[in-house]
């Protein structure tokens, strides 16, 4: 059981970085950003190419984050300056990044054979392979989570949160909402690219199709995490923690489904149904409660 549980939790932690990026756009900015499906393999492509070229792990992560942030800036400019709807802007960026990713790698995939990665360094510290994966994932999400909590407590971070909550009132308070959106999208896609850089080292290769379904996985982690922590506290730190927990729960459920013999060809459909259920159930419950209230009012009139 431990042989299955530890790698599954570790993988969930690595995907949690991507889920945090999706959370920033989906919940903080209230934008459905599909460019993450392009920035995720972009981070993997840049990191893998940097590692194969001998630049080292630190440079690989840094370059991947910068590349993802630039992709987010493109989406932000399309949205704020050209007034393209955010959903369409994300699709345009995603399509453009496919060619960029191919150009970065020079081919459809890059293998990391006999290349030192962050996991090989962790294993060199005396950790087993599974524990190395767990340690890297845990340190990564904790570090990013603390930085995000600090950032969104600053004046700039609060401005981004206010922009997503009420852009009209934010502009009335002197907040540059266009800049807030660009920074938020840049931060989001930078985190997604970091996740891609981490996953490619975990898998041992970067592939042009790595980002397919990434946004659904991120949304699943967000909505599951919200369902877990919604009755605990509205504190921002609790909500960020909920996203991390949601990613781990998602991958645990994912692994259980595979273990019981579920058709793997239907796993993407399962992910979509999970997101649809968690997003749709609250509305259905609200409608049922409203009908019950109306009937009760008529009965007691």
mmCIF file of C-alpha atoms in Angstrom:
data_model
loop_
_atom_site.group_PDB
_atom_site.id
_atom_site.type_symbol
_atom_site.label_atom_id
_atom_site.label_comp_id
_atom_site.label_asym_id
_atom_site.label_seq_id
_atom_site.Cartn_x
_atom_site.Cartn_y
_atom_site.Cartn_z
ATOM 1 C CA UNK A 1 0.000 0.000 0.000
ATOM 2 C CA UNK A 2 2.836 2.397 0.864
ATOM 3 C CA UNK A 3 4.449 1.661 -2.500
ATOM 4 C CA UNK A 4 1.279 2.954 -4.186
ATOM 5 C CA UNK A 5 0.320 5.700 -1.723
ATOM 6 C CA UNK A 6 3.607 7.624 -1.537
ATOM 7 C CA UNK A 7 4.137 8.070 -5.328
ATOM 8 C CA UNK A 8 0.455 8.977 -5.754
ATOM 9 C CA UNK A 9 0.575 11.657 -3.060
ATOM 10 C CA UNK A 10 3.878 12.926 -4.480
ATOM 11 C CA UNK A 11 2.378 13.228 -7.941
ATOM 12 C CA UNK A 12 -0.646 15.013 -6.506
ATOM 13 C CA UNK A 13 1.677 17.514 -4.809
ATOM 14 C CA UNK A 14 3.488 18.182 -8.061
ATOM 15 C CA UNK A 15 0.210 18.785 -9.890
ATOM 16 C CA UNK A 16 -0.838 21.032 -6.995
ATOM 17 C CA UNK A 17 1.513 23.712 -8.331
ATOM 18 C CA UNK A 18 -0.509 23.755 -11.534
ATOM 19 C CA UNK A 19 -3.750 23.758 -9.522
ATOM 20 C CA UNK A 20 -2.552 26.852 -7.636
ATOM 21 C CA UNK A 21 -2.033 28.583 -10.972
ATOM 22 C CA UNK A 22 -5.536 27.643 -12.092
ATOM 23 C CA UNK A 23 -6.901 28.872 -8.749
ATOM 24 C CA UNK A 24 -5.391 32.318 -9.295
ATOM 25 C CA UNK A 25 -7.198 32.819 -12.594
ATOM 26 C CA UNK A 26 -10.379 30.875 -11.908
ATOM 27 C CA UNK A 27 -11.138 32.069 -8.371
ATOM 28 C CA UNK A 28 -8.972 35.110 -7.674
ATOM 29 C CA UNK A 29 -9.319 36.843 -11.058
ATOM 30 C CA UNK A 30 -12.595 35.155 -12.047
ATOM 31 C CA UNK A 31 -11.183 34.331 -15.504
ATOM 32 C CA UNK A 32 -11.401 31.011 -17.334
ATOM 33 C CA UNK A 33 -7.860 30.807 -18.732
ATOM 34 C CA UNK A 34 -7.214 28.018 -21.218
ATOM 35 C CA UNK A 35 -3.676 29.134 -21.983
ATOM 36 C CA UNK A 36 -2.513 26.853 -19.138
ATOM 37 C CA UNK A 37 -2.839 23.919 -21.541
ATOM 38 C CA UNK A 38 -0.043 25.534 -23.545
ATOM 39 C CA UNK A 39 2.063 26.940 -20.701
ATOM 40 C CA UNK A 40 2.221 23.551 -18.935
ATOM 41 C CA UNK A 41 4.076 21.792 -21.793
ATOM 42 C CA UNK A 42 5.988 25.050 -22.358
ATOM 43 C CA UNK A 43 7.478 24.752 -18.875
ATOM 44 C CA UNK A 44 8.302 21.102 -19.518
ATOM 45 C CA UNK A 45 9.857 21.890 -22.911
ATOM 46 C CA UNK A 46 12.012 24.743 -21.606
ATOM 47 C CA UNK A 47 13.149 22.808 -18.525
ATOM 48 C CA UNK A 48 13.956 19.634 -20.462
ATOM 49 C CA UNK A 49 15.867 21.545 -23.138
ATOM 50 C CA UNK A 50 17.807 23.466 -20.487
ATOM 51 C CA UNK A 51 18.703 20.279 -18.606
ATOM 52 C CA UNK A 52 19.811 18.444 -21.764
ATOM 53 C CA UNK A 53 21.890 21.497 -22.719
ATOM 54 C CA UNK A 54 23.661 21.349 -19.357
ATOM 55 C CA UNK A 55 22.265 24.472 -17.705
ATOM 56 C CA UNK A 56 21.374 22.718 -14.443
ATOM 57 C CA UNK A 57 18.241 22.297 -12.353
ATOM 58 C CA UNK A 58 18.041 25.837 -10.947
ATOM 59 C CA UNK A 59 18.329 27.454 -14.363
ATOM 60 C CA UNK A 60 15.788 24.987 -15.775
ATOM 61 C CA UNK A 61 13.159 25.942 -13.189
ATOM 62 C CA UNK A 62 13.894 29.655 -13.517
ATOM 63 C CA UNK A 63 13.707 29.643 -17.320
ATOM 64 C CA UNK A 64 10.499 27.579 -17.244
ATOM 65 C CA UNK A 65 8.845 30.030 -14.836
ATOM 66 C CA UNK A 66 9.909 33.023 -16.951
ATOM 67 C CA UNK A 67 8.611 31.372 -20.131
ATOM 68 C CA UNK A 68 5.264 30.601 -18.490
ATOM 69 C CA UNK A 69 5.011 34.142 -17.127
ATOM 70 C CA UNK A 70 5.626 35.559 -20.607
ATOM 71 C CA UNK A 71 2.849 33.342 -21.971
ATOM 72 C CA UNK A 72 0.520 34.721 -19.310
ATOM 73 C CA UNK A 73 1.504 38.275 -20.245
ATOM 74 C CA UNK A 74 0.554 37.559 -23.866
ATOM 75 C CA UNK A 75 -2.885 36.361 -22.754
ATOM 76 C CA UNK A 76 -3.216 39.414 -20.517
ATOM 77 C CA UNK A 77 -2.340 41.828 -23.317
ATOM 78 C CA UNK A 78 -4.794 40.153 -25.687
ATOM 79 C CA UNK A 79 -7.485 40.515 -23.021
ATOM 80 C CA UNK A 80 -6.787 44.005 -21.700
ATOM 81 C CA UNK A 81 -5.370 45.903 -24.684
ATOM 82 C CA UNK A 82 -7.078 44.222 -27.639
ATOM 83 C CA UNK A 83 -10.294 43.562 -25.669
ATOM 84 C CA UNK A 84 -10.436 39.924 -26.763
ATOM 85 C CA UNK A 85 -12.636 37.873 -24.392
ATOM 86 C CA UNK A 86 -10.439 36.035 -21.847
ATOM 87 C CA UNK A 87 -11.624 32.583 -22.934
ATOM 88 C CA UNK A 88 -10.775 33.253 -26.584
ATOM 89 C CA UNK A 89 -7.502 34.956 -25.650
ATOM 90 C CA UNK A 90 -6.462 31.860 -23.721
ATOM 91 C CA UNK A 91 -7.312 29.621 -26.668
ATOM 92 C CA UNK A 92 -5.273 31.796 -29.044
ATOM 93 C CA UNK A 93 -2.268 31.703 -26.700
ATOM 94 C CA UNK A 94 -2.622 27.947 -26.262
ATOM 95 C CA UNK A 95 -2.642 27.393 -30.025
ATOM 96 C CA UNK A 96 0.357 29.656 -30.539
ATOM 97 C CA UNK A 97 2.311 27.940 -27.768
ATOM 98 C CA UNK A 98 2.040 24.593 -29.565
ATOM 99 C CA UNK A 99 4.385 25.898 -32.261
ATOM 100 C CA UNK A 100 6.589 27.579 -29.656
ATOM 101 C CA UNK A 101 6.946 24.315 -27.744
ATOM 102 C CA UNK A 102 7.909 22.421 -30.882
ATOM 103 C CA UNK A 103 10.478 25.087 -31.698
ATOM 104 C CA UNK A 104 11.936 25.010 -28.185
ATOM 105 C CA UNK A 105 12.364 21.224 -28.165
ATOM 106 C CA UNK A 106 13.164 20.889 -31.849
ATOM 107 C CA UNK A 107 11.014 17.750 -31.965
ATOM 108 C CA UNK A 108 7.884 16.251 -30.402
ATOM 109 C CA UNK A 109 9.596 15.076 -27.211
ATOM 110 C CA UNK A 110 12.858 15.304 -25.307
ATOM 111 C CA UNK A 111 14.127 12.452 -23.122
ATOM 112 C CA UNK A 112 16.049 13.119 -19.923
ATOM 113 C CA UNK A 113 18.179 9.976 -20.028
ATOM 114 C CA UNK A 114 21.393 10.215 -18.010
ATOM 115 C CA UNK A 115 20.579 13.807 -17.081
ATOM 116 C CA UNK A 116 20.680 15.020 -13.482
ATOM 117 C CA UNK A 117 17.265 16.214 -12.307
ATOM 118 C CA UNK A 118 15.941 17.591 -9.037
ATOM 119 C CA UNK A 119 14.871 14.061 -8.111
ATOM 120 C CA UNK A 120 18.295 12.563 -8.719
ATOM 121 C CA UNK A 121 19.795 15.254 -6.479
ATOM 122 C CA UNK A 122 17.215 14.452 -3.785
ATOM 123 C CA UNK A 123 17.968 10.732 -4.117
ATOM 124 C CA UNK A 124 21.661 11.540 -3.767
ATOM 125 C CA UNK A 125 20.933 12.844 -0.257
ATOM 126 C CA UNK A 126 20.184 9.296 0.879
ATOM 127 C CA UNK A 127 16.442 9.251 0.151
ATOM 128 C CA UNK A 128 14.718 6.408 -1.624
ATOM 129 C CA UNK A 129 13.168 7.125 -5.005
ATOM 130 C CA UNK A 130 9.634 7.398 -3.573
ATOM 131 C CA UNK A 131 10.724 9.551 -0.640
ATOM 132 C CA UNK A 132 12.696 11.802 -3.000
ATOM 133 C CA UNK A 133 9.537 12.408 -5.018
ATOM 134 C CA UNK A 134 7.568 13.115 -1.853
ATOM 135 C CA UNK A 135 10.222 15.477 -0.467
ATOM 136 C CA UNK A 136 10.528 17.473 -3.690
ATOM 137 C CA UNK A 137 6.763 17.790 -4.078
ATOM 138 C CA UNK A 138 6.221 18.778 -0.449
ATOM 139 C CA UNK A 139 9.018 21.351 -0.358
ATOM 140 C CA UNK A 140 7.859 22.797 -3.688
ATOM 141 C CA UNK A 141 4.217 23.318 -2.715
ATOM 142 C CA UNK A 142 5.078 24.618 0.759
ATOM 143 C CA UNK A 143 7.533 27.150 -0.629
ATOM 144 C CA UNK A 144 5.169 28.323 -3.356
ATOM 145 C CA UNK A 145 2.199 28.389 -0.960
ATOM 146 C CA UNK A 146 4.041 30.612 1.547
ATOM 147 C CA UNK A 147 5.180 32.990 -1.205
ATOM 148 C CA UNK A 148 1.654 33.234 -2.639
ATOM 149 C CA UNK A 149 0.153 33.898 0.794
ATOM 150 C CA UNK A 150 2.668 36.665 1.384
ATOM 151 C CA UNK A 151 2.211 38.155 -2.090
ATOM 152 C CA UNK A 152 -1.574 38.308 -1.947
ATOM 153 C CA UNK A 153 -1.299 40.102 1.378
ATOM 154 C CA UNK A 154 0.697 42.935 -0.192
ATOM 155 C CA UNK A 155 -0.892 46.022 -1.729
ATOM 156 C CA UNK A 156 -0.378 44.681 -5.242
ATOM 157 C CA UNK A 157 -1.773 41.257 -4.326
ATOM 158 C CA UNK A 158 -4.812 42.779 -2.637
ATOM 159 C CA UNK A 159 -5.364 44.857 -5.770
ATOM 160 C CA UNK A 160 -5.406 41.682 -7.875
ATOM 161 C CA UNK A 161 -7.901 40.049 -5.512
ATOM 162 C CA UNK A 162 -10.078 43.175 -5.556
ATOM 163 C CA UNK A 163 -9.980 43.216 -9.367
ATOM 164 C CA UNK A 164 -11.342 39.698 -9.530
ATOM 165 C CA UNK A 165 -13.974 40.416 -6.891
ATOM 166 C CA UNK A 166 -15.332 43.712 -8.262
ATOM 167 C CA UNK A 167 -13.443 45.352 -11.151
ATOM 168 C CA UNK A 168 -15.751 48.379 -11.306
ATOM 169 C CA UNK A 169 -15.274 49.255 -7.648
ATOM 170 C CA UNK A 170 -11.556 48.512 -7.957
ATOM 171 C CA UNK A 171 -11.190 51.075 -10.753
ATOM 172 C CA UNK A 172 -13.137 53.559 -8.647
ATOM 173 C CA UNK A 173 -10.562 53.035 -5.875
ATOM 174 C CA UNK A 174 -7.709 53.831 -8.261
ATOM 175 C CA UNK A 175 -6.565 50.257 -8.969
ATOM 176 C CA UNK A 176 -5.184 49.620 -12.439
ATOM 177 C CA UNK A 177 -7.338 46.583 -13.191
ATOM 178 C CA UNK A 178 -5.710 45.904 -16.558
ATOM 179 C CA UNK A 179 -2.297 45.685 -14.921
ATOM 180 C CA UNK A 180 -3.721 43.492 -12.164
ATOM 181 C CA UNK A 181 -5.113 41.069 -14.739
ATOM 182 C CA UNK A 182 -1.833 40.902 -16.639
ATOM 183 C CA UNK A 183 0.164 40.271 -13.446
ATOM 184 C CA UNK A 184 -2.336 37.665 -12.250
ATOM 185 C CA UNK A 185 -2.266 35.809 -15.562
ATOM 186 C CA UNK A 186 1.527 36.014 -15.631
ATOM 187 C CA UNK A 187 1.801 34.600 -12.100
ATOM 188 C CA UNK A 188 -0.710 31.866 -12.861
ATOM 189 C CA UNK A 189 0.997 30.665 -16.022
ATOM 190 C CA UNK A 190 4.402 30.884 -14.359
ATOM 191 C CA UNK A 191 3.225 28.450 -11.677
ATOM 192 C CA UNK A 192 1.714 26.163 -14.313
ATOM 193 C CA UNK A 193 5.005 26.158 -16.210
ATOM 194 C CA UNK A 194 6.855 25.327 -12.981
ATOM 195 C CA UNK A 195 4.554 22.358 -12.540
ATOM 196 C CA UNK A 196 5.312 21.262 -16.091
ATOM 197 C CA UNK A 197 9.053 21.568 -15.402
ATOM 198 C CA UNK A 198 8.680 19.418 -12.293
ATOM 199 C CA UNK A 199 6.496 16.782 -13.976
ATOM 200 C CA UNK A 200 8.817 16.359 -16.942
ATOM 201 C CA UNK A 201 11.694 15.582 -14.564
ATOM 202 C CA UNK A 202 9.446 13.133 -12.677
ATOM 203 C CA UNK A 203 8.434 11.363 -15.899
ATOM 204 C CA UNK A 204 11.900 11.523 -17.452
ATOM 205 C CA UNK A 205 10.803 13.294 -20.633
ATOM 206 C CA UNK A 206 8.959 16.317 -22.015
ATOM 207 C CA UNK A 207 6.266 15.784 -24.634
ATOM 208 C CA UNK A 208 4.344 18.183 -26.844
ATOM 209 C CA UNK A 209 1.017 16.715 -25.681
ATOM 210 C CA UNK A 210 1.698 16.915 -21.931
ATOM 211 C CA UNK A 211 -0.781 19.758 -21.427
ATOM 212 C CA UNK A 212 -3.888 17.985 -22.706
ATOM 213 C CA UNK A 213 -6.524 18.021 -20.000
ATOM 214 C CA UNK A 214 -4.317 19.999 -17.607
ATOM 215 C CA UNK A 215 -6.947 22.675 -17.039
ATOM 216 C CA UNK A 216 -9.522 20.022 -16.121
ATOM 217 C CA UNK A 217 -7.146 18.485 -13.572
ATOM 218 C CA UNK A 218 -6.486 21.926 -12.125
ATOM 219 C CA UNK A 219 -10.194 22.737 -11.901
ATOM 220 C CA UNK A 220 -10.883 19.358 -10.305
ATOM 221 C CA UNK A 221 -8.271 20.047 -7.631
ATOM 222 C CA UNK A 222 -9.713 23.524 -6.997
ATOM 223 C CA UNK A 223 -13.346 22.467 -6.672
ATOM 224 C CA UNK A 224 -12.531 19.374 -4.580
ATOM 225 C CA UNK A 225 -10.345 21.455 -2.292
ATOM 226 C CA UNK A 226 -13.070 24.083 -1.897
ATOM 227 C CA UNK A 227 -15.562 21.389 -0.970
ATOM 228 C CA UNK A 228 -13.174 20.075 1.687
ATOM 229 C CA UNK A 229 -12.333 23.393 3.390
ATOM 230 C CA UNK A 230 -15.439 25.538 2.768
ATOM 231 C CA UNK A 231 -16.792 24.917 6.274
ATOM 232 C CA UNK A 232 -13.431 25.455 7.999
ATOM 233 C CA UNK A 233 -12.599 29.108 7.369
ATOM 234 C CA UNK A 234 -12.761 31.725 4.574
ATOM 235 C CA UNK A 235 -9.122 32.594 5.299
ATOM 236 C CA UNK A 236 -6.997 32.832 2.146
ATOM 237 C CA UNK A 237 -4.333 30.507 3.583
ATOM 238 C CA UNK A 238 -6.993 27.854 4.234
ATOM 239 C CA UNK A 239 -8.253 28.146 0.666
ATOM 240 C CA UNK A 240 -4.739 27.774 -0.725
ATOM 241 C CA UNK A 241 -4.242 24.718 1.463
ATOM 242 C CA UNK A 242 -7.555 23.379 0.171
ATOM 243 C CA UNK A 243 -6.229 23.510 -3.391
ATOM 244 C CA UNK A 244 -3.198 21.432 -2.377
ATOM 245 C CA UNK A 245 -5.396 18.936 -0.543
ATOM 246 C CA UNK A 246 -7.763 18.796 -3.530
ATOM 247 C CA UNK A 247 -4.927 17.880 -5.888
ATOM 248 C CA UNK A 248 -3.789 15.054 -3.626
ATOM 249 C CA UNK A 249 -7.358 13.749 -3.182
ATOM 250 C CA UNK A 250 -7.920 13.859 -6.925
ATOM 251 C CA UNK A 251 -4.867 11.717 -7.608
ATOM 252 C CA UNK A 252 -5.711 9.306 -4.814
ATOM 253 C CA UNK A 253 -9.170 8.795 -6.328
ATOM 254 C CA UNK A 254 -7.558 8.573 -9.761
ATOM 255 C CA UNK A 255 -5.256 5.793 -8.560
ATOM 256 C CA UNK A 256 -8.099 3.902 -6.866
ATOM 257 C CA UNK A 257 -10.123 3.986 -10.080
ATOM 258 C CA UNK A 258 -7.190 2.553 -12.025
ATOM 259 C CA UNK A 259 -6.613 -0.061 -9.309
ATOM 260 C CA UNK A 260 -10.195 -1.372 -9.499
ATOM 261 C CA UNK A 261 -9.899 -1.862 -13.250
ATOM 262 C CA UNK A 262 -11.695 1.218 -14.609
ATOM 263 C CA UNK A 263 -11.179 1.706 -18.349
ATOM 264 C CA UNK A 264 -8.256 4.133 -18.615
ATOM 265 C CA UNK A 265 -9.643 5.484 -21.896
ATOM 266 C CA UNK A 266 -12.471 7.046 -19.861
ATOM 267 C CA UNK A 267 -10.321 8.791 -17.240
ATOM 268 C CA UNK A 268 -10.513 12.185 -18.970
ATOM 269 C CA UNK A 269 -14.296 11.876 -19.045
ATOM 270 C CA UNK A 270 -14.227 11.027 -15.346
ATOM 271 C CA UNK A 271 -12.231 14.197 -14.640
ATOM 272 C CA UNK A 272 -14.698 16.305 -16.614
ATOM 273 C CA UNK A 273 -17.663 14.755 -14.790
ATOM 274 C CA UNK A 274 -16.043 15.416 -11.403
ATOM 275 C CA UNK A 275 -15.586 19.098 -12.244
ATOM 276 C CA UNK A 276 -19.097 19.390 -13.676
ATOM 277 C CA UNK A 277 -20.592 17.736 -10.585
ATOM 278 C CA UNK A 278 -18.757 19.933 -8.079
ATOM 279 C CA UNK A 279 -19.560 23.091 -10.033
ATOM 280 C CA UNK A 280 -23.181 22.187 -10.735
ATOM 281 C CA UNK A 281 -24.309 20.615 -7.454
ATOM 282 C CA UNK A 282 -24.226 23.885 -5.435
ATOM 283 C CA UNK A 283 -26.538 25.544 -7.984
ATOM 284 C CA UNK A 284 -28.924 22.585 -7.977
ATOM 285 C CA UNK A 285 -29.015 22.589 -4.160
ATOM 286 C CA UNK A 286 -29.733 26.317 -4.161
ATOM 287 C CA UNK A 287 -32.588 25.878 -6.633
ATOM 288 C CA UNK A 288 -34.100 23.006 -4.622
ATOM 289 C CA UNK A 289 -33.842 25.037 -1.409
ATOM 290 C CA UNK A 290 -35.554 27.981 -3.115
ATOM 291 C CA UNK A 291 -38.418 25.791 -4.350
ATOM 292 C CA UNK A 292 -38.819 24.269 -0.888
ATOM 293 C CA UNK A 293 -38.912 27.755 0.643
ATOM 294 C CA UNK A 294 -41.545 28.923 -1.844
ATOM 295 C CA UNK A 295 -43.743 25.878 -1.220
ATOM 296 C CA UNK A 296 -43.400 26.342 2.516
ATOM 297 C CA UNK A 297 -44.417 30.003 2.188
ATOM 298 C CA UNK A 298 -47.517 29.118 0.184
ATOM 299 C CA UNK A 299 -48.488 26.387 2.615
ATOM 300 C CA UNK A 300 -48.227 28.674 5.639
ATOM 301 C CA UNK A 301 -49.798 31.765 3.979
#
